[in-house]
Amino acid sequence: MVEHEVDGAAGTAVVDAPTADRRSVIGAPGDGVLARLRAEVGELTGALRRVAEHVLSDPEAAARATIVELAERSGTSPATITRFCRALGFDGYADLRLGIAAETGRARSAGWTVDIGREIQPGDPLERVLDQIMAADTRAMHDTAALLDLAEVERAAVAIAGASRVNIFGASGSALVGEEMQFSLHRIGVAAWAWSDIHSGLASAALLGPGDVALGISHTGQTRETIEMLAEGGSRGATTVALTGFPRSPLAELADVVLLTASHATTFRPDALSARHPQLVVLDLLYIAVAQRTHDRAHAAFRRTAQAVDGHKAAKGTIA
């Protein structure tokens, strides 16, 4: 049955509140409408959330449906669909349909439309599992590219390139990603440290100051330890950067610069694990952007560090 109720707080919260903020994904029409929906669906409530979930469950069917059909299938009303379109930054339903159709068409032509929603079964052959993982990761990469604000990457790169000290904070899987970034920056002569222990991280963050950078990594943006360490660095005047999958998360809200990633969970790889590769891609882009801005210093440092370990490589033919 089609509802005829106004969405109330849910509708106005999405359209009128922080949607104009640079950290909100909803409100910027164009490429990546489905990626933006996946990132924001958890923040929607009521009828708008039902529409979003229905669109994400079968985007191709949604692109073919009329506004009345989509309202009926999602258990909402045409007026709700119109509000949904405006919340996404579209002038009307026709523009939304075109956006979804274009995105699903690109996915189909790229050849990575394996049924990502299907659970991996214990008896699945490894070939099928590999296809599933590749499809999920490829989709996540494309969604991340659509979500990522390159102007924010530029801001972060400029801050890191000019920083006297860079602290990277993360817990569990995010800590591993942070250590990879620390290693990359260290190779090009950037003074960077990666912290996962809350006590050591807070102590180091307390020594930051203006001109330094604090980078917090958390897919959910809700890891308390990471939030506390980033907040401590920010309170000392450091530029704060958040790498997260949720633009309205506590971590994103306290950061000066927000870098967004997408993920596609599969069996045994929930969002936090499936976010690892997109996180690495964004950090690799950030690392290259820093290296570009410190080219001479970075090139010299990379050459010296490579020479320093060259003597520890086994010579060809010496291993029996």
mmCIF file with all atom_site columns, C-alpha atoms in Angstrom, residues 39-192:
data_model
loop_
_atom_site.group_PDB
_atom_site.id
_atom_site.type_symbol
_atom_site.label_atom_id
_atom_site.label_alt_id
_atom_site.label_comp_id
_atom_site.label_asym_id
_atom_site.label_entity_id
_atom_site.label_seq_id
_atom_site.pdbx_PDB_ins_code
_atom_site.Cartn_x
_atom_site.Cartn_y
_atom_site.Cartn_z
_atom_site.occupancy
_atom_site.B_iso_or_equiv
_atom_site.pdbx_formal_charge
_atom_site.auth_seq_id
_atom_site.auth_comp_id
_atom_site.auth_asym_id
_atom_site.auth_atom_id
_atom_site.pdbx_PDB_model_num
ATOM 1   C CA . ALA A 1 39  ? 27.470 5.672   1.910   1.00 0.00 ? 39  ALA A CA 1
ATOM 2   C CA . GLU A 1 40  ? 24.434 7.558   3.211   1.00 0.00 ? 40  GLU A CA 1
ATOM 3   C CA . VAL A 1 41  ? 21.692 4.932   3.533   1.00 0.00 ? 41  VAL A CA 1
ATOM 4   C CA . GLY A 1 42  ? 22.531 4.342   7.200   1.00 0.00 ? 42  GLY A CA 1
ATOM 5   C CA . GLU A 1 43  ? 21.874 8.015   7.929   1.00 0.00 ? 43  GLU A CA 1
ATOM 6   C CA . LEU A 1 44  ? 18.402 8.007   6.374   1.00 0.00 ? 44  LEU A CA 1
ATOM 7   C CA . THR A 1 45  ? 15.278 7.113   8.307   1.00 0.00 ? 45  THR A CA 1
ATOM 8   C CA . GLY A 1 46  ? 11.641 6.398   7.586   1.00 0.00 ? 46  GLY A CA 1
ATOM 9   C CA . ALA A 1 47  ? 10.305 6.571   4.053   1.00 0.00 ? 47  ALA A CA 1
ATOM 10  C CA . LEU A 1 48  ? 13.468 7.982   2.519   1.00 0.00 ? 48  LEU A CA 1
ATOM 11  C CA . ARG A 1 49  ? 15.446 5.028   3.807   1.00 0.00 ? 49  ARG A CA 1
ATOM 12  C CA . ARG A 1 50  ? 12.922 2.586   2.372   1.00 0.00 ? 50  ARG A CA 1
ATOM 13  C CA . VAL A 1 51  ? 13.278 4.210   -1.040  1.00 0.00 ? 51  VAL A CA 1
ATOM 14  C CA . ALA A 1 52  ? 17.078 4.096   -0.828  1.00 0.00 ? 52  ALA A CA 1
ATOM 15  C CA . GLU A 1 53  ? 17.127 0.437   0.206   1.00 0.00 ? 53  GLU A CA 1
ATOM 16  C CA . HIS A 1 54  ? 14.744 -0.496  -2.584  1.00 0.00 ? 54  HIS A CA 1
ATOM 17  C CA . VAL A 1 55  ? 16.824 1.331   -5.208  1.00 0.00 ? 55  VAL A CA 1
ATOM 18  C CA . LEU A 1 56  ? 20.018 -0.320  -3.976  1.00 0.00 ? 56  LEU A CA 1
ATOM 19  C CA . SER A 1 57  ? 18.428 -3.779  -3.938  1.00 0.00 ? 57  SER A CA 1
ATOM 20  C CA . ASP A 1 58  ? 17.777 -3.647  -7.708  1.00 0.00 ? 58  ASP A CA 1
ATOM 21  C CA . PRO A 1 59  ? 19.109 -0.479  -9.385  1.00 0.00 ? 59  PRO A CA 1
ATOM 22  C CA . GLU A 1 60  ? 18.305 -1.640  -12.914 1.00 0.00 ? 60  GLU A CA 1
ATOM 23  C CA . ALA A 1 61  ? 14.641 -2.232  -12.030 1.00 0.00 ? 61  ALA A CA 1
ATOM 24  C CA . ALA A 1 62  ? 14.496 1.153   -10.297 1.00 0.00 ? 62  ALA A CA 1
ATOM 25  C CA . ALA A 1 63  ? 15.861 2.835   -13.432 1.00 0.00 ? 63  ALA A CA 1
ATOM 26  C CA . ARG A 1 64  ? 13.046 1.284   -15.481 1.00 0.00 ? 64  ARG A CA 1
ATOM 27  C CA . ALA A 1 65  ? 10.231 2.059   -13.032 1.00 0.00 ? 65  ALA A CA 1
ATOM 28  C CA . THR A 1 66  ? 7.916  5.043   -13.198 1.00 0.00 ? 66  THR A CA 1
ATOM 29  C CA . ILE A 1 67  ? 7.673  7.295   -10.169 1.00 0.00 ? 67  ILE A CA 1
ATOM 30  C CA . VAL A 1 68  ? 4.364  5.664   -9.207  1.00 0.00 ? 68  VAL A CA 1
ATOM 31  C CA . GLU A 1 69  ? 5.805  2.161   -9.599  1.00 0.00 ? 69  GLU A CA 1
ATOM 32  C CA . LEU A 1 70  ? 8.841  2.992   -7.460  1.00 0.00 ? 70  LEU A CA 1
ATOM 33  C CA . ALA A 1 71  ? 6.583  4.507   -4.799  1.00 0.00 ? 71  ALA A CA 1
ATOM 34  C CA . GLU A 1 72  ? 4.394  1.395   -4.708  1.00 0.00 ? 72  GLU A CA 1
ATOM 35  C CA . ARG A 1 73  ? 7.336  -1.021  -4.605  1.00 0.00 ? 73  ARG A CA 1
ATOM 36  C CA . SER A 1 74  ? 9.035  0.883   -1.791  1.00 0.00 ? 74  SER A CA 1
ATOM 37  C CA . GLY A 1 75  ? 5.789  1.377   0.150   1.00 0.00 ? 75  GLY A CA 1
ATOM 38  C CA . THR A 1 76  ? 6.001  5.155   -0.042  1.00 0.00 ? 76  THR A CA 1
ATOM 39  C CA . SER A 1 77  ? 4.391  7.888   -2.126  1.00 0.00 ? 77  SER A CA 1
ATOM 40  C CA . PRO A 1 78  ? 5.283  9.848   -5.295  1.00 0.00 ? 78  PRO A CA 1
ATOM 41  C CA . ALA A 1 79  ? 5.822  12.902  -3.095  1.00 0.00 ? 79  ALA A CA 1
ATOM 42  C CA . THR A 1 80  ? 8.395  10.952  -1.069  1.00 0.00 ? 80  THR A CA 1
ATOM 43  C CA . ILE A 1 81  ? 10.167 9.909   -4.268  1.00 0.00 ? 81  ILE A CA 1
ATOM 44  C CA . THR A 1 82  ? 10.341 13.555  -5.302  1.00 0.00 ? 82  THR A CA 1
ATOM 45  C CA . ARG A 1 83  ? 11.843 14.510  -1.924  1.00 0.00 ? 83  ARG A CA 1
ATOM 46  C CA . PHE A 1 84  ? 14.283 11.621  -2.304  1.00 0.00 ? 84  PHE A CA 1
ATOM 47  C CA . CYS A 1 85  ? 15.408 12.954  -5.697  1.00 0.00 ? 85  CYS A CA 1
ATOM 48  C CA . ARG A 1 86  ? 15.943 16.434  -4.297  1.00 0.00 ? 86  ARG A CA 1
ATOM 49  C CA . ALA A 1 87  ? 17.881 15.026  -1.340  1.00 0.00 ? 87  ALA A CA 1
ATOM 50  C CA . LEU A 1 88  ? 20.252 13.485  -3.880  1.00 0.00 ? 88  LEU A CA 1
ATOM 51  C CA . GLY A 1 89  ? 20.582 16.806  -5.687  1.00 0.00 ? 89  GLY A CA 1
ATOM 52  C CA . PHE A 1 90  ? 18.444 15.937  -8.724  1.00 0.00 ? 90  PHE A CA 1
ATOM 53  C CA . ASP A 1 91  ? 15.826 18.286  -10.135 1.00 0.00 ? 91  ASP A CA 1
ATOM 54  C CA . GLY A 1 92  ? 13.348 15.471  -10.625 1.00 0.00 ? 92  GLY A CA 1
ATOM 55  C CA . TYR A 1 93  ? 12.735 11.765  -11.012 1.00 0.00 ? 93  TYR A CA 1
ATOM 56  C CA . ALA A 1 94  ? 13.744 11.670  -14.681 1.00 0.00 ? 94  ALA A CA 1
ATOM 57  C CA . ASP A 1 95  ? 17.247 12.878  -13.787 1.00 0.00 ? 95  ASP A CA 1
ATOM 58  C CA . LEU A 1 96  ? 17.542 10.265  -11.041 1.00 0.00 ? 96  LEU A CA 1
ATOM 59  C CA . ARG A 1 97  ? 16.547 7.475   -13.435 1.00 0.00 ? 97  ARG A CA 1
ATOM 60  C CA . LEU A 1 98  ? 19.109 8.640   -15.985 1.00 0.00 ? 98  LEU A CA 1
ATOM 61  C CA . GLY A 1 99  ? 21.820 8.747   -13.326 1.00 0.00 ? 99  GLY A CA 1
ATOM 62  C CA . ILE A 1 100 ? 21.082 5.215   -12.132 1.00 0.00 ? 100 ILE A CA 1
ATOM 63  C CA . ALA A 1 101 ? 20.766 3.858   -15.672 1.00 0.00 ? 101 ALA A CA 1
ATOM 64  C CA . ALA A 1 102 ? 24.084 5.397   -16.708 1.00 0.00 ? 102 ALA A CA 1
ATOM 65  C CA . GLU A 1 103 ? 25.875 3.938   -13.689 1.00 0.00 ? 103 GLU A CA 1
ATOM 66  C CA . THR A 1 104 ? 24.461 0.429   -14.059 1.00 0.00 ? 104 THR A CA 1
ATOM 67  C CA . GLY A 1 105 ? 25.214 0.570   -17.784 1.00 0.00 ? 105 GLY A CA 1
ATOM 68  C CA . ARG A 1 106 ? 28.866 1.394   -17.138 1.00 0.00 ? 106 ARG A CA 1
ATOM 69  C CA . ALA A 1 107 ? 29.102 -1.436  -14.619 1.00 0.00 ? 107 ALA A CA 1
ATOM 70  C CA . ARG A 1 108 ? 27.613 -3.908  -17.069 1.00 0.00 ? 108 ARG A CA 1
ATOM 71  C CA . SER A 1 109 ? 29.907 -2.856  -19.936 1.00 0.00 ? 109 SER A CA 1
ATOM 72  C CA . ALA A 1 110 ? 32.950 -3.014  -17.636 1.00 0.00 ? 110 ALA A CA 1
ATOM 73  C CA . GLY A 1 111 ? 32.212 -6.668  -16.943 1.00 0.00 ? 111 GLY A CA 1
ATOM 74  C CA . TRP A 1 112 ? 32.175 -6.510  -13.137 1.00 0.00 ? 112 TRP A CA 1
ATOM 75  C CA . THR A 1 113 ? 28.496 -7.181  -12.483 1.00 0.00 ? 113 THR A CA 1
ATOM 76  C CA . VAL A 1 114 ? 28.859 -10.589 -10.835 1.00 0.00 ? 114 VAL A CA 1
ATOM 77  C CA . ASP A 1 115 ? 26.087 -11.093 -8.264  1.00 0.00 ? 115 ASP A CA 1
ATOM 78  C CA . ILE A 1 116 ? 27.880 -9.349  -5.400  1.00 0.00 ? 116 ILE A CA 1
ATOM 79  C CA . GLY A 1 117 ? 24.915 -9.787  -3.090  1.00 0.00 ? 117 GLY A CA 1
ATOM 80  C CA . ARG A 1 118 ? 25.136 -13.586 -3.285  1.00 0.00 ? 118 ARG A CA 1
ATOM 81  C CA . GLU A 1 119 ? 26.638 -15.265 -0.233  1.00 0.00 ? 119 GLU A CA 1
ATOM 82  C CA . ILE A 1 120 ? 29.730 -17.387 -0.808  1.00 0.00 ? 120 ILE A CA 1
ATOM 83  C CA . GLN A 1 121 ? 28.786 -20.959 -0.004  1.00 0.00 ? 121 GLN A CA 1
ATOM 84  C CA . PRO A 1 122 ? 31.103 -23.590 1.592   1.00 0.00 ? 122 PRO A CA 1
ATOM 85  C CA . GLY A 1 123 ? 30.929 -25.705 -1.561  1.00 0.00 ? 123 GLY A CA 1
ATOM 86  C CA . ASP A 1 124 ? 31.647 -22.906 -4.047  1.00 0.00 ? 124 ASP A CA 1
ATOM 87  C CA . PRO A 1 125 ? 34.664 -23.586 -6.281  1.00 0.00 ? 125 PRO A CA 1
ATOM 88  C CA . LEU A 1 126 ? 37.595 -21.221 -5.852  1.00 0.00 ? 126 LEU A CA 1
ATOM 89  C CA . GLU A 1 127 ? 37.034 -19.870 -9.347  1.00 0.00 ? 127 GLU A CA 1
ATOM 90  C CA . ARG A 1 128 ? 33.575 -18.651 -8.279  1.00 0.00 ? 128 ARG A CA 1
ATOM 91  C CA . VAL A 1 129 ? 34.964 -17.246 -5.012  1.00 0.00 ? 129 VAL A CA 1
ATOM 92  C CA . LEU A 1 130 ? 37.688 -15.384 -6.914  1.00 0.00 ? 130 LEU A CA 1
ATOM 93  C CA . ASP A 1 131 ? 35.112 -13.891 -9.284  1.00 0.00 ? 131 ASP A CA 1
ATOM 94  C CA . GLN A 1 132 ? 33.018 -12.787 -6.293  1.00 0.00 ? 132 GLN A CA 1
ATOM 95  C CA . ILE A 1 133 ? 35.944 -11.136 -4.535  1.00 0.00 ? 133 ILE A CA 1
ATOM 96  C CA . MET A 1 134 ? 37.176 -9.434  -7.708  1.00 0.00 ? 134 MET A CA 1
ATOM 97  C CA . ALA A 1 135 ? 33.705 -8.123  -8.514  1.00 0.00 ? 135 ALA A CA 1
ATOM 98  C CA . ALA A 1 136 ? 33.186 -6.768  -4.998  1.00 0.00 ? 136 ALA A CA 1
ATOM 99  C CA . ASP A 1 137 ? 36.596 -5.111  -4.856  1.00 0.00 ? 137 ASP A CA 1
ATOM 100 C CA . THR A 1 138 ? 36.258 -3.657  -8.344  1.00 0.00 ? 138 THR A CA 1
ATOM 101 C CA . ARG A 1 139 ? 32.855 -2.204  -7.509  1.00 0.00 ? 139 ARG A CA 1
ATOM 102 C CA . ALA A 1 140 ? 34.256 -0.771  -4.277  1.00 0.00 ? 140 ALA A CA 1
ATOM 103 C CA . MET A 1 141 ? 37.130 0.842   -6.175  1.00 0.00 ? 141 MET A CA 1
ATOM 104 C CA . HIS A 1 142 ? 34.783 2.442   -8.692  1.00 0.00 ? 142 HIS A CA 1
ATOM 105 C CA . ASP A 1 143 ? 32.463 3.634   -5.924  1.00 0.00 ? 143 ASP A CA 1
ATOM 106 C CA . THR A 1 144 ? 35.402 5.078   -4.006  1.00 0.00 ? 144 THR A CA 1
ATOM 107 C CA . ALA A 1 145 ? 36.548 6.977   -7.106  1.00 0.00 ? 145 ALA A CA 1
ATOM 108 C CA . ALA A 1 146 ? 33.031 8.395   -7.437  1.00 0.00 ? 146 ALA A CA 1
ATOM 109 C CA . LEU A 1 147 ? 32.873 9.409   -3.759  1.00 0.00 ? 147 LEU A CA 1
ATOM 110 C CA . LEU A 1 148 ? 36.364 10.831  -3.417  1.00 0.00 ? 148 LEU A CA 1
ATOM 111 C CA . ASP A 1 149 ? 36.707 14.610  -3.438  1.00 0.00 ? 149 ASP A CA 1
ATOM 112 C CA . LEU A 1 150 ? 40.035 15.283  -5.137  1.00 0.00 ? 150 LEU A CA 1
ATOM 113 C CA . ALA A 1 151 ? 40.078 18.799  -3.730  1.00 0.00 ? 151 ALA A CA 1
ATOM 114 C CA . GLU A 1 152 ? 40.170 17.227  -0.254  1.00 0.00 ? 152 GLU A CA 1
ATOM 115 C CA . VAL A 1 153 ? 43.017 14.942  -1.339  1.00 0.00 ? 153 VAL A CA 1
ATOM 116 C CA . GLU A 1 154 ? 44.843 18.048  -2.554  1.00 0.00 ? 154 GLU A CA 1
ATOM 117 C CA . ARG A 1 155 ? 44.329 19.782  0.810   1.00 0.00 ? 155 ARG A CA 1
ATOM 118 C CA . ALA A 1 156 ? 45.627 16.758  2.692   1.00 0.00 ? 156 ALA A CA 1
ATOM 119 C CA . ALA A 1 157 ? 48.646 16.401  0.386   1.00 0.00 ? 157 ALA A CA 1
ATOM 120 C CA . VAL A 1 158 ? 49.610 20.051  0.766   1.00 0.00 ? 158 VAL A CA 1
ATOM 121 C CA . ALA A 1 159 ? 49.341 19.793  4.559   1.00 0.00 ? 159 ALA A CA 1
ATOM 122 C CA . ILE A 1 160 ? 51.435 16.611  4.732   1.00 0.00 ? 160 ILE A CA 1
ATOM 123 C CA . ALA A 1 161 ? 54.037 17.903  2.275   1.00 0.00 ? 161 ALA A CA 1
ATOM 124 C CA . GLY A 1 162 ? 54.631 20.925  4.498   1.00 0.00 ? 162 GLY A CA 1
ATOM 125 C CA . ALA A 1 163 ? 54.316 19.149  7.854   1.00 0.00 ? 163 ALA A CA 1
ATOM 126 C CA . SER A 1 164 ? 57.195 18.721  10.252  1.00 0.00 ? 164 SER A CA 1
ATOM 127 C CA . ARG A 1 165 ? 55.458 15.710  11.795  1.00 0.00 ? 165 ARG A CA 1
ATOM 128 C CA . VAL A 1 166 ? 52.641 13.380  10.668  1.00 0.00 ? 166 VAL A CA 1
ATOM 129 C CA . ASN A 1 167 ? 50.813 11.128  13.111  1.00 0.00 ? 167 ASN A CA 1
ATOM 130 C CA . ILE A 1 168 ? 48.625 8.315   11.767  1.00 0.00 ? 168 ILE A CA 1
ATOM 131 C CA . PHE A 1 169 ? 46.021 6.764   14.054  1.00 0.00 ? 169 PHE A CA 1
ATOM 132 C CA . GLY A 1 170 ? 44.016 3.582   13.624  1.00 0.00 ? 170 GLY A CA 1
ATOM 133 C CA . ALA A 1 171 ? 42.928 0.424   15.431  1.00 0.00 ? 171 ALA A CA 1
ATOM 134 C CA . SER A 1 172 ? 42.829 -3.219  14.358  1.00 0.00 ? 172 SER A CA 1
ATOM 135 C CA . GLY A 1 173 ? 42.618 -3.499  10.543  1.00 0.00 ? 173 GLY A CA 1
ATOM 136 C CA . SER A 1 174 ? 42.821 0.277   10.156  1.00 0.00 ? 174 SER A CA 1
ATOM 137 C CA . ALA A 1 175 ? 46.108 0.195   12.068  1.00 0.00 ? 175 ALA A CA 1
ATOM 138 C CA . LEU A 1 176 ? 47.586 -2.093  9.404   1.00 0.00 ? 176 LEU A CA 1
ATOM 139 C CA . VAL A 1 177 ? 46.498 0.316   6.686   1.00 0.00 ? 177 VAL A CA 1
ATOM 140 C CA . GLY A 1 178 ? 48.000 3.192   8.679   1.00 0.00 ? 178 GLY A CA 1
ATOM 141 C CA . GLU A 1 179 ? 51.329 1.377   9.009   1.00 0.00 ? 179 GLU A CA 1
ATOM 142 C CA . GLU A 1 180 ? 51.437 0.976   5.221   1.00 0.00 ? 180 GLU A CA 1
ATOM 143 C CA . MET A 1 181 ? 50.958 4.728   4.815   1.00 0.00 ? 181 MET A CA 1
ATOM 144 C CA . GLN A 1 182 ? 53.606 5.465   7.434   1.00 0.00 ? 182 GLN A CA 1
ATOM 145 C CA . PHE A 1 183 ? 56.076 3.218   5.617   1.00 0.00 ? 183 PHE A CA 1
ATOM 146 C CA . SER A 1 184 ? 55.385 4.930   2.286   1.00 0.00 ? 184 SER A CA 1
ATOM 147 C CA . LEU A 1 185 ? 55.795 8.430   3.705   1.00 0.00 ? 185 LEU A CA 1
ATOM 148 C CA . HIS A 1 186 ? 58.930 7.436   5.588   1.00 0.00 ? 186 HIS A CA 1
ATOM 149 C CA . ARG A 1 187 ? 60.564 6.233   2.351   1.00 0.00 ? 187 ARG A CA 1
ATOM 150 C CA . ILE A 1 188 ? 60.260 9.720   0.847   1.00 0.00 ? 188 ILE A CA 1
ATOM 151 C CA . GLY A 1 189 ? 61.599 11.539  3.878   1.00 0.00 ? 189 GLY A CA 1
ATOM 152 C CA . VAL A 1 190 ? 58.342 12.549  5.606   1.00 0.00 ? 190 VAL A CA 1
ATOM 153 C CA . ALA A 1 191 ? 58.580 12.271  9.398   1.00 0.00 ? 191 ALA A CA 1
ATOM 154 C CA . ALA A 1 192 ? 55.588 10.012  10.018  1.00 0.00 ? 192 ALA A CA 1
#
